[in-house]
Amino acid sequence: MRRTLTGWPYHPRCERIAGIAPTNFAELEARVRGLESRVQRTEEDAAAIITTVSETREDVRWLKRAVQVLLEDRGRAVPPEDDE
């Protein structure tokens, strides 16, 4: 029976991940720490995006109202209001 470098029985479907599989517990711990760090950065990025969207939403509404007032003042057609 063919075996992998780590001694486990070989299976063709696992060949593509055999090169990246950790060979000892220390490597596994390091990989987990790296993944946890990536998850934390991703969560921070998502929180920053949500904060930016919520903070700029009111600015966009204000700008739309200001443009409407300017257009009405100049006697131009006011574009239809988009519902959110």
One Martini backbone bead per residue (centre of mass of N, CA, C, O) as a GRO file, in nm:
protein
   84
    1MET     BB    1   0.095   0.037   0.023
    2ARG     BB    2   0.060   0.359  -0.018
    3ARG     BB    3   0.236   0.644   0.123
    4THR     BB    4   0.290   0.910   0.289
    5LEU     BB    5   0.517   1.109   0.448
    6THR     BB    6   0.351   1.059   0.733
    7GLY     BB    7   0.221   0.742   0.688
    8TRP     BB    8  -0.027   0.761   0.546
    9PRO     BB    9  -0.257   0.664   0.353
   10TYR     BB   10  -0.310   0.679   0.025
   11HIS     BB   11  -0.501   0.937  -0.156
   12PRO     BB   12  -0.582   1.097  -0.445
   13ARG     BB   13  -0.771   1.329  -0.326
   14CYS     BB   14  -0.528   1.426  -0.117
   15GLU     BB   15  -0.288   1.533  -0.288
   16ARG     BB   16  -0.348   1.849  -0.294
   17ILE     BB   17  -0.298   1.864   0.043
   18ALA     BB   18  -0.025   1.730   0.124
   19GLY     BB   19   0.166   1.993   0.093
   20ILE     BB   20  -0.009   2.160   0.341
   21ALA     BB   21   0.017   1.973   0.563
   22PRO     BB   22   0.077   1.930   0.872
   23THR     BB   23   0.340   1.750   1.061
   24ASN     BB   24   0.279   1.911   1.333
   25PHE     BB   25   0.169   2.076   1.607
   26ALA     BB   26   0.320   2.345   1.564
   27GLU     BB   27   0.215   2.396   1.277
   28LEU     BB   28  -0.082   2.396   1.353
   29GLU     BB   29  -0.072   2.631   1.552
   30ALA     BB   30   0.035   2.841   1.352
   31ARG     BB   31  -0.202   2.821   1.155
   32VAL     BB   32  -0.424   2.899   1.356
   33ARG     BB   33  -0.314   3.177   1.429
   34GLY     BB   34  -0.326   3.288   1.140
   35LEU     BB   35  -0.633   3.249   1.103
   36GLU     BB   36  -0.723   3.420   1.345
   37SER     BB   37  -0.597   3.681   1.241
   38ARG     BB   38  -0.759   3.696   0.977
   39VAL     BB   39  -1.036   3.705   1.110
   40GLN     BB   40  -0.994   3.963   1.271
   41ARG     BB   41  -0.937   4.148   1.027
   42THR     BB   42  -1.204   4.094   0.884
   43GLU     BB   43  -1.388   4.198   1.110
   44GLU     BB   44  -1.268   4.484   1.116
   45ASP     BB   45  -1.333   4.553   0.822
   46ALA     BB   46  -1.640   4.513   0.840
   47ALA     BB   47  -1.687   4.723   1.063
   48ALA     BB   48  -1.574   4.965   0.901
   49ILE     BB   49  -1.776   4.951   0.669
   50ILE     BB   50  -2.034   4.983   0.834
   51THR     BB   51  -1.960   5.254   0.959
   52THR     BB   52  -1.927   5.412   0.696
   53VAL     BB   53  -2.210   5.371   0.587
   54SER     BB   54  -2.367   5.493   0.830
   55GLU     BB   55  -2.219   5.776   0.823
   56THR     BB   56  -2.282   5.845   0.506
   57ARG     BB   57  -2.589   5.830   0.470
   58GLU     BB   58  -2.666   6.116   0.576
   59ASP     BB   59  -2.494   6.274   0.374
   60VAL     BB   60  -2.646   6.180   0.123
   61ARG     BB   61  -2.921   6.288   0.198
   62TRP     BB   62  -2.837   6.583   0.219
   63LEU     BB   63  -2.735   6.613  -0.074
   64LYS     BB   64  -3.002   6.545  -0.211
   65ARG     BB   65  -3.161   6.780  -0.089
   66ALA     BB   66  -2.979   7.007  -0.196
   67VAL     BB   67  -3.020   6.944  -0.496
   68GLN     BB   68  -3.323   6.978  -0.501
   69VAL     BB   69  -3.329   7.274  -0.417
   70LEU     BB   70  -3.157   7.383  -0.650
   71LEU     BB   71  -3.338   7.282  -0.880
   72GLU     BB   72  -3.596   7.426  -0.791
   73ASP     BB   73  -3.473   7.715  -0.792
   74ARG     BB   74  -3.406   7.678  -1.120
   75GLY     BB   75  -3.654   7.512  -1.255
   76ARG     BB   76  -3.599   7.214  -1.236
   77ALA     BB   77  -3.607   6.892  -1.250
   78VAL     BB   78  -3.685   6.646  -1.025
   79PRO     BB   79  -3.573   6.371  -0.929
   80PRO     BB   80  -3.655   6.080  -0.836
   81GLU     BB   81  -3.701   5.907  -0.552
   82ASP     BB   82  -3.511   5.682  -0.382
   83ASP     BB   83  -3.561   5.389  -0.236
   84GLU     BB   84  -3.408   5.196   0.032
   0.00000   0.00000   0.00000
